[in-house]
Short mmCIF file of C-alpha atoms and ligand atoms in Angstrom, two decimals:
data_model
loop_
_atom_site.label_atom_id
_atom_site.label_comp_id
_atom_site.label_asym_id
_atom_site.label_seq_id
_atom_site.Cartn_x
_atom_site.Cartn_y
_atom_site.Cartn_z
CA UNK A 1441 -18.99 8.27 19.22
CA UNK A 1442 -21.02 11.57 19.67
CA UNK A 1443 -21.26 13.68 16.13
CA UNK A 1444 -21.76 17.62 17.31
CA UNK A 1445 -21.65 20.69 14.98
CA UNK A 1446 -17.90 20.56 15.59
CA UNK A 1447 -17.24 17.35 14.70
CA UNK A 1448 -14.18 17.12 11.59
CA UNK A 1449 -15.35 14.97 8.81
CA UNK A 1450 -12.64 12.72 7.14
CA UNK A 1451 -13.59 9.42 4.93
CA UNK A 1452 -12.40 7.14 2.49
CA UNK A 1453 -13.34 7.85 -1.53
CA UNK A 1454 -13.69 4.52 -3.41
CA UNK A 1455 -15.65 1.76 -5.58
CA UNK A 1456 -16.37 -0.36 -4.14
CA UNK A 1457 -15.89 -0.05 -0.60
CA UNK A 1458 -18.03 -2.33 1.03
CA UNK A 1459 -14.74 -4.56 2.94
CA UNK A 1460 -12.71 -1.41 3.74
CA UNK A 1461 -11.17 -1.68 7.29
CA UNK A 1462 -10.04 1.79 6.92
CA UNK A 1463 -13.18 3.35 8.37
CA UNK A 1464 -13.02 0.57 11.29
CA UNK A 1465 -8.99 1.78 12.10
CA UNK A 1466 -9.67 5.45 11.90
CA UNK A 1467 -12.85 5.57 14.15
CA UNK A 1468 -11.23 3.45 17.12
CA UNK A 1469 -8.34 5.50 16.86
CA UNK A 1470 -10.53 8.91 17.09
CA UNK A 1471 -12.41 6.85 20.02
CA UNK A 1472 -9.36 6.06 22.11
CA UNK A 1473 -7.75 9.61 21.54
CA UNK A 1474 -11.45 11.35 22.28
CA UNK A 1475 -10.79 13.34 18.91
CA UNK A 1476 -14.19 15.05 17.81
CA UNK A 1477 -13.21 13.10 14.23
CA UNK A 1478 -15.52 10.69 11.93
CA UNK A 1479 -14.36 8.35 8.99
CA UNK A 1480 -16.83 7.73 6.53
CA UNK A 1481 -17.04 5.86 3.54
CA UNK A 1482 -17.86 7.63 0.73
CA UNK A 1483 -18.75 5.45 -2.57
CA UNK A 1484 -17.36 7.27 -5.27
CA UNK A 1485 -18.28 6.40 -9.00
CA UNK A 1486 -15.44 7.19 -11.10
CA UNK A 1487 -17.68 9.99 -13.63
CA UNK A 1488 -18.04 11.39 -10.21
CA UNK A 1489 -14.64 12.27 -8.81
CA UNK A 1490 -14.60 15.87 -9.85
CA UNK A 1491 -17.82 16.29 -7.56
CA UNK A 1492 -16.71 14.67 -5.03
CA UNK A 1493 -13.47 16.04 -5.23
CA UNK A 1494 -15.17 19.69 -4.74
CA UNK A 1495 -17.57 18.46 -2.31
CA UNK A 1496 -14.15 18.22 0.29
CA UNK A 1497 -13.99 21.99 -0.24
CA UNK A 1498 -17.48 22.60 -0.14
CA UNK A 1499 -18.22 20.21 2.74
CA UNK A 1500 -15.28 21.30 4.94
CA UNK A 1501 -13.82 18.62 5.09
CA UNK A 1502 -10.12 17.81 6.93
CA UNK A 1503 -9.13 15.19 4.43
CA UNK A 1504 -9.86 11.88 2.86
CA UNK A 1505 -8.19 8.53 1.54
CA UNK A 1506 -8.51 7.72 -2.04
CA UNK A 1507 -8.82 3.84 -3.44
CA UNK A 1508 -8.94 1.78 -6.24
CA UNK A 1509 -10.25 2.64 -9.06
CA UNK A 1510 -9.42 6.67 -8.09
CA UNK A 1511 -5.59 6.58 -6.40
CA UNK A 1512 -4.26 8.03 -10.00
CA UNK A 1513 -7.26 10.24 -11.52
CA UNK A 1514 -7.97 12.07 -8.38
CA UNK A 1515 -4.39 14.25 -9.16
CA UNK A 1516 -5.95 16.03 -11.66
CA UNK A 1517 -8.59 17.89 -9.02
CA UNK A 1518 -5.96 18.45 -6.03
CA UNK A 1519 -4.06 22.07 -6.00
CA UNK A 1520 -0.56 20.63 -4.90
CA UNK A 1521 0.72 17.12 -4.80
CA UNK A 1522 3.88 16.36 -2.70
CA UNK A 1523 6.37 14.80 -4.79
CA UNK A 1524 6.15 11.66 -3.31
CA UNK A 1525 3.12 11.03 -4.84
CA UNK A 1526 4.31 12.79 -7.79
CA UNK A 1527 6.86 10.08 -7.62
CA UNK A 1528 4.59 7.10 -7.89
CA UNK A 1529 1.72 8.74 -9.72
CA UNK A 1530 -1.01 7.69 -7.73
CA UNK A 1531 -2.36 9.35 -4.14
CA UNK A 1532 -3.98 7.89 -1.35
CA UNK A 1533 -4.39 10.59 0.99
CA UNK A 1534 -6.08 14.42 0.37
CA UNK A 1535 -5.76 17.01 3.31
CA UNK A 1536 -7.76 19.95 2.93
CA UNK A 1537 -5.20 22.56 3.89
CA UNK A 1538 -7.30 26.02 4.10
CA UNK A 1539 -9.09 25.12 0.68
CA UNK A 1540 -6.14 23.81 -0.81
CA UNK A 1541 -6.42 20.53 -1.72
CA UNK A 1542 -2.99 18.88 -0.98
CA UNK A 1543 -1.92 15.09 -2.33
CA UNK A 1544 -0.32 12.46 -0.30
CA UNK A 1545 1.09 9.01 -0.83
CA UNK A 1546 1.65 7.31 2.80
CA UNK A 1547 1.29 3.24 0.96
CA UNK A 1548 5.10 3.55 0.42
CA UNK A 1549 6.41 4.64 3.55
CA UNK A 1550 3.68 2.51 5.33
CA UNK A 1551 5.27 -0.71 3.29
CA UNK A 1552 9.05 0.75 4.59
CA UNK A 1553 7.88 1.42 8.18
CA UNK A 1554 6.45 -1.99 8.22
CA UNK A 1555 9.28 -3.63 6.54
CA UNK A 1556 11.78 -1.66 9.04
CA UNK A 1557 9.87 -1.94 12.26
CA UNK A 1558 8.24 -5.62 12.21
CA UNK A 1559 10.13 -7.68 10.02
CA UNK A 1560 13.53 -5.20 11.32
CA UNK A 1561 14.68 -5.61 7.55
CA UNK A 1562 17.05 -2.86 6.32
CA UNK A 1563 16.10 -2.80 2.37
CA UNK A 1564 19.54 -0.39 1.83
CA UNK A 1565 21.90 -1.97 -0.11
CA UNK A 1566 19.45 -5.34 -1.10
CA UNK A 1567 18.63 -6.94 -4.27
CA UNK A 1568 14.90 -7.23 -4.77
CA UNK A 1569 12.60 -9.12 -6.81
CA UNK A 1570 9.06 -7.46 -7.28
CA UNK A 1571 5.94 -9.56 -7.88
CA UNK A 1572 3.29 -7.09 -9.73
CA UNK A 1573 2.93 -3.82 -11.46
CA UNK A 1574 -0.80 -2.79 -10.30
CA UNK A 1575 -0.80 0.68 -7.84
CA UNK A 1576 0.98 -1.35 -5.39
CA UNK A 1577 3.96 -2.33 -6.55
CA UNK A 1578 4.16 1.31 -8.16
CA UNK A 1579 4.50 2.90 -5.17
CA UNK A 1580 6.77 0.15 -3.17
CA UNK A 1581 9.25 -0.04 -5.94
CA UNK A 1582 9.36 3.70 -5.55
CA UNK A 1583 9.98 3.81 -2.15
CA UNK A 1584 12.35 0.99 -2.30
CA UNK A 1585 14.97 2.69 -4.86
CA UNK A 1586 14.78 6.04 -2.91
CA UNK A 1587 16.08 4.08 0.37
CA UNK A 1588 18.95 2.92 -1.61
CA UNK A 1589 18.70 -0.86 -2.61
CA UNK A 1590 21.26 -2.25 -4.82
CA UNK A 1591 18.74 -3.88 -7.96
CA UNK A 1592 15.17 -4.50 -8.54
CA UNK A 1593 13.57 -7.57 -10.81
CA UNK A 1594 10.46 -7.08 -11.54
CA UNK A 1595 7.90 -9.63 -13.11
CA UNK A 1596 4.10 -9.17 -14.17
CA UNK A 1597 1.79 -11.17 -15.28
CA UNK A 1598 0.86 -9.12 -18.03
CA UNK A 1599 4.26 -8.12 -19.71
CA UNK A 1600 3.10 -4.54 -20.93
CA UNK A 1601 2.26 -3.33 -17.50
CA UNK A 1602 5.65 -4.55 -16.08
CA UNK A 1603 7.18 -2.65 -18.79
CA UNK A 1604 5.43 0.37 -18.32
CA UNK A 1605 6.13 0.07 -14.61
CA UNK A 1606 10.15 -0.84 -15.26
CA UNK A 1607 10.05 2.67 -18.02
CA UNK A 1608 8.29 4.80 -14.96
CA UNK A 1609 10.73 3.97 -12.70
CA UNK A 1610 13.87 4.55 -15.27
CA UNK A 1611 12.42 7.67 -16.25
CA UNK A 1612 12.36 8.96 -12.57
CA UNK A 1613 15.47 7.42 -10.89
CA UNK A 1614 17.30 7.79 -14.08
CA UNK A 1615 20.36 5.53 -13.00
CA UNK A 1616 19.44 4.97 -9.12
CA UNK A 1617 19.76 1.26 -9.75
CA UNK A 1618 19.57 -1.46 -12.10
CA UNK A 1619 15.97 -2.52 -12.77
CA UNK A 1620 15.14 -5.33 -15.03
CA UNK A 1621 11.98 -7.07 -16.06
CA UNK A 1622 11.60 -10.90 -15.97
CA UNK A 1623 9.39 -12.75 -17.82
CA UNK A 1624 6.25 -14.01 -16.00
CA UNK A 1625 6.62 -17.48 -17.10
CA UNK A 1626 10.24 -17.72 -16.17
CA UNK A 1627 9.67 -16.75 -12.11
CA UNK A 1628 10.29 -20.15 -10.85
CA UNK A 1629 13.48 -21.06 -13.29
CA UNK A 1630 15.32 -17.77 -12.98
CA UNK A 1631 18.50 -18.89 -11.44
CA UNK A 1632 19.63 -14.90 -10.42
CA UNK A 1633 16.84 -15.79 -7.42
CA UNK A 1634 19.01 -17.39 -5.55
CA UNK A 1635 20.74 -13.79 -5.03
CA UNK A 1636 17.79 -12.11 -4.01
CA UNK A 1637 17.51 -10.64 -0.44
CA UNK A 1638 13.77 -9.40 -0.48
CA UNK A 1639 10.91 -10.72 -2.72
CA UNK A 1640 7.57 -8.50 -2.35
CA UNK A 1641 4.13 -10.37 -3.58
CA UNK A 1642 2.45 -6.48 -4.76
CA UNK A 1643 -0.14 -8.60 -6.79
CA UNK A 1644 -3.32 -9.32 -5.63
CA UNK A 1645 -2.91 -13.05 -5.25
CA UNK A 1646 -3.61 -14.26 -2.33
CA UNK A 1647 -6.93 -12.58 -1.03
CA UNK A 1648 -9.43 -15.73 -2.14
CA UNK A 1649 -8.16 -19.14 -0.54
CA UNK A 1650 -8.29 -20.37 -3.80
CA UNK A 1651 -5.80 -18.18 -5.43
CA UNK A 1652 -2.74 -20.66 -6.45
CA UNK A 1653 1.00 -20.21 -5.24
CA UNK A 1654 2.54 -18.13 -7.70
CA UNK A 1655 5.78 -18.63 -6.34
CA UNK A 1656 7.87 -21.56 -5.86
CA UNK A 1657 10.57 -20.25 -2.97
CA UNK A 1658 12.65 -23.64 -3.00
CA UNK A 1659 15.53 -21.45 -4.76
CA UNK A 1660 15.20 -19.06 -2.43
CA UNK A 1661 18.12 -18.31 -0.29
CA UNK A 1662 18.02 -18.51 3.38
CA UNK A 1663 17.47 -15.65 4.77
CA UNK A 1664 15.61 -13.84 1.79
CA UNK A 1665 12.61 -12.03 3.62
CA UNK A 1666 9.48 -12.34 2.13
CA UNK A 1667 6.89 -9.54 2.21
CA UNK A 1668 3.14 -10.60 0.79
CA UNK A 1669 1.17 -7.02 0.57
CA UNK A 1670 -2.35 -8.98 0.61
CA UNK A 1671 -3.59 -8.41 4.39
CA UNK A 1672 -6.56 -9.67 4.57
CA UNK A 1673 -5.80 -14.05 5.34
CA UNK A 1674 -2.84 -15.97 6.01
CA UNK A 1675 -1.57 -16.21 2.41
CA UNK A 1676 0.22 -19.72 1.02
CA UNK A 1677 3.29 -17.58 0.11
CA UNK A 1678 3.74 -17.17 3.75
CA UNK A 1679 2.74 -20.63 4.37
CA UNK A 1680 5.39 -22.02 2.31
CA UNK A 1681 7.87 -19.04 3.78
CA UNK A 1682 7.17 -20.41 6.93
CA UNK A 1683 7.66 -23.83 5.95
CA UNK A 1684 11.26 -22.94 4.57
CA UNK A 1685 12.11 -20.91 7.89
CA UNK A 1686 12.39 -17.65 6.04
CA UNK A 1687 11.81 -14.47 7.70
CA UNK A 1688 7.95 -13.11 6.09
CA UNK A 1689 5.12 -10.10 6.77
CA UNK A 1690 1.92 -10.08 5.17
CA UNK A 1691 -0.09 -6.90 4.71
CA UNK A 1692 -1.25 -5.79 7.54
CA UNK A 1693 1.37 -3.98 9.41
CA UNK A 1694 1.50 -1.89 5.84
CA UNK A 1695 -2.57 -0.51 5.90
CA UNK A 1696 -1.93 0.26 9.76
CA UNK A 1697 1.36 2.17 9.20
CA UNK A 1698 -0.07 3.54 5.80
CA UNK A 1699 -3.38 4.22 7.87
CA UNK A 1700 -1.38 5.65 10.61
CA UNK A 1701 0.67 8.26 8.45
CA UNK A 1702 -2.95 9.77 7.08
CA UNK A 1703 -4.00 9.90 10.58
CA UNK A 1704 -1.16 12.05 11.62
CA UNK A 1705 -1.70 14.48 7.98
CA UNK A 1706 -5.26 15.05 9.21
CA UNK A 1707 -5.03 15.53 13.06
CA UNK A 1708 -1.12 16.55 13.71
CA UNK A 1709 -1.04 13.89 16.18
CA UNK A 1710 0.79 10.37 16.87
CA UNK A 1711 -1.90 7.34 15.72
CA UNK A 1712 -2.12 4.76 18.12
CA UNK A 1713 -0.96 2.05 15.66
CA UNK A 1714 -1.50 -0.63 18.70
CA UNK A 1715 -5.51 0.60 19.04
CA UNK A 1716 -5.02 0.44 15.01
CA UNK A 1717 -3.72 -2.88 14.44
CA UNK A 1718 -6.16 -4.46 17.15
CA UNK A 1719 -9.59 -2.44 15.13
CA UNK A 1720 -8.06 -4.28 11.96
CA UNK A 1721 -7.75 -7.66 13.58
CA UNK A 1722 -11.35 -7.93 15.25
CA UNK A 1723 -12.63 -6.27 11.76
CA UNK A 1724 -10.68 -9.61 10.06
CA UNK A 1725 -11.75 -12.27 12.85
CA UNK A 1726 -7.99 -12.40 14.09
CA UNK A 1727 -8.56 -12.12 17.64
CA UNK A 1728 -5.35 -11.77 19.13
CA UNK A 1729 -3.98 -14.09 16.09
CA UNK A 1730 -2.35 -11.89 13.75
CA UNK A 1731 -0.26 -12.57 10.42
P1 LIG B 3134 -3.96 -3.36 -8.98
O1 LIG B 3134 -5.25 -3.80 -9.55
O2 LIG B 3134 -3.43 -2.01 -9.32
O3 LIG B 3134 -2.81 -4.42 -9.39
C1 LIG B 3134 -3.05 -5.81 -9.29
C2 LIG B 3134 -1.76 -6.59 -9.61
O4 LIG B 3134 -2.02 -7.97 -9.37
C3 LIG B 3134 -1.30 -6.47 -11.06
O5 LIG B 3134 0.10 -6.43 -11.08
C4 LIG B 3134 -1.79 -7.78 -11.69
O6 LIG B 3134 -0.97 -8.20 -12.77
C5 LIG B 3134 -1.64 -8.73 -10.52
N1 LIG B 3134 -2.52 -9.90 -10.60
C6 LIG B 3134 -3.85 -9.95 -10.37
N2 LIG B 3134 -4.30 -11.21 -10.51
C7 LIG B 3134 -3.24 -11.97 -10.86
C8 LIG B 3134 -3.06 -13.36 -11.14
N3 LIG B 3134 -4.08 -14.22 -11.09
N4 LIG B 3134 -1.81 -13.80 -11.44
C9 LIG B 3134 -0.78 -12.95 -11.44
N5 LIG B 3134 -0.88 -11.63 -11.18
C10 LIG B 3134 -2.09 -11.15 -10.90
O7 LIG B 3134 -4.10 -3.53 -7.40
P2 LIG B 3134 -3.19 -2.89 -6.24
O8 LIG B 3134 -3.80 -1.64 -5.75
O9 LIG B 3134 -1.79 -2.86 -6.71
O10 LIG B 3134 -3.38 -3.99 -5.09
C11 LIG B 3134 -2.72 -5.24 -5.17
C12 LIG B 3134 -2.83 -5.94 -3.82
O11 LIG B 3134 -2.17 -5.15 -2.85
C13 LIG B 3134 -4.27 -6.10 -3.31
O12 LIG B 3134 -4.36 -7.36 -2.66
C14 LIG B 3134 -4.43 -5.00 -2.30
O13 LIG B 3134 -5.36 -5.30 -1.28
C15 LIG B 3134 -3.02 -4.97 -1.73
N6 LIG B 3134 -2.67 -3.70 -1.11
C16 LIG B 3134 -2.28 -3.76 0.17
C17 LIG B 3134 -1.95 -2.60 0.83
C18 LIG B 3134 -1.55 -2.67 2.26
O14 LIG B 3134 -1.53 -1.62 2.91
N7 LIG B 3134 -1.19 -3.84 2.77
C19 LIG B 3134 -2.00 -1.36 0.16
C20 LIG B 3134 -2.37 -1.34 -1.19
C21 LIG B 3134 -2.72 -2.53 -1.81
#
């Protein structure tokens, strides 16, 4: 990588970042494309996202990604968000649009471009069952109602937050689609499972090998597809999807297509998800493995 006056600074702002593959996807990408780009990582304390924010401005700078803990506070420093984001309250992507500070949300339609171009699931139409009420599952259960599917469960571990999530959602789809809340305890026992054509893990369960099964998929129908968000291992859930012959994606197709959408804000070009996907893997210790 050669850094000249010229060169267009773009960068992730979050806390902590110190396992983010984002920077790792972005750079290879600029490599293979010889774009005079750099990702950076940018360790943003959260008393310090108005700075920060400004500093884009001030720095000249085409665009960043936002993470956890900022994806929802950064809205109040952009000029314009798109209503996507709007949508699902948080952002994840800032483009810097002649000093205008413009708002993104690509996790959503990374999640559906996964869903529809790996795992060739059609979520139109489906009954869905929702696992989580964190930033993630915010912005999938968004995206999932606008494309049309026919109910969503969802089921938290903290009840409040599922509520709050379930209200959002009624408040902005008004009556899209029936969306009901389960409670945590009765995940396993709920006999309406057996209907279900999607089930989405959106918690963070599943990153640490010792993170329990939170789901017991013997009820499951055949066929139900099973999406884990976690990208980072192998998860159990898939495991035991596996086990039961039931078609299942973990995470990983959704950072490179959610990766690949911010790519494409910043430069105006196609991302090379392939050159993406393989920066991810080495960054994991995949090889040629995948999940
Ligand atoms: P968050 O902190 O906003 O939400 C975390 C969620 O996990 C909450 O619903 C919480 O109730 C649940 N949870 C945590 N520990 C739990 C436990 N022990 N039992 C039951 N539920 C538990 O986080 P987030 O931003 O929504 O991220 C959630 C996961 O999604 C993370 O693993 C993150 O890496 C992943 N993620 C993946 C992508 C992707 O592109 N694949 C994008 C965003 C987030």
């Amino acid at each position: 990588m050669k850094i000249g006056g010229k060169t267009k600074i773009v960068g992730i702002f979050g806390y902590p970042l110190a396992h983010s593959l984002s920077p790792h996807l972005h750079n290879a990408a600029f490599a293979l494309l010889e774009l005079d780009f750099v990702y950076l990582p940018f360790w943003v304390e959260p008393e310090d996202l108005d700075l920060a924010a400004r500093a884009i401005k001030s720095l000249n700078m085409v665009g960043v990604n936002v993470t956890i803990p900022h994806k929802e506070e950064i809205i109040a420093y952009l000029d314009e968000v798109t209503p996507e984001a709007r949508m699902m309250g948080a952002v994840n992507t800032v483009l810097n649009r002649k000093g205008r500070l413009i708002g993104y949300n690509t996790d959503g339609q990374g999640f559906i471009d996964s869903l529809n171009k790996e795992g060739r699931f059609d979520p139109r139409g489906k009954r869905v069952m929702l696992l989580g009420a964190g930033g993630a599952a915010r912005a999938i259960s968004s995206v999932l109602i606008r494309q049309g599917i026919a109910s969503l469960i969802i089921v938290n571990r903290t009840q409040r937050r599922g509520e709050e999530l379930a209200h959002h959602l009624k408040r902005i789809f008004k009556n899209r689609c029936p969306i009901d809340l389960l409670e945590f305890n009765q995940r396993s026992f709920w006999g309406g499972v057996r209907e279900i054509n999607l089930f989405v893990n959106a918690t963070s369960v599943g990153m640490h090998a010792e993170d329990h099964l939170l789901t017991n998929l013997d009820l499951f129908s055949p066929g139900t597809f099973v999406y884990d968000v976690v990208y980072n291992r192998k998860t159990e859930l898939l495991e035991a999807a596996e086990e039961q012959d039931l078609p299942c994606l973990g995470g990983l197709g959704m950072l490179i297509h959610q990766a690949a959408l911010s790519f494409e804000i910043w430069t105006h070009g196609k991302a090379p998800l392939q050159k993406m996907r393989e920066a991810a893997e080495k960054e994991l210790g995949m090889g040629k493995r995948g999940i």
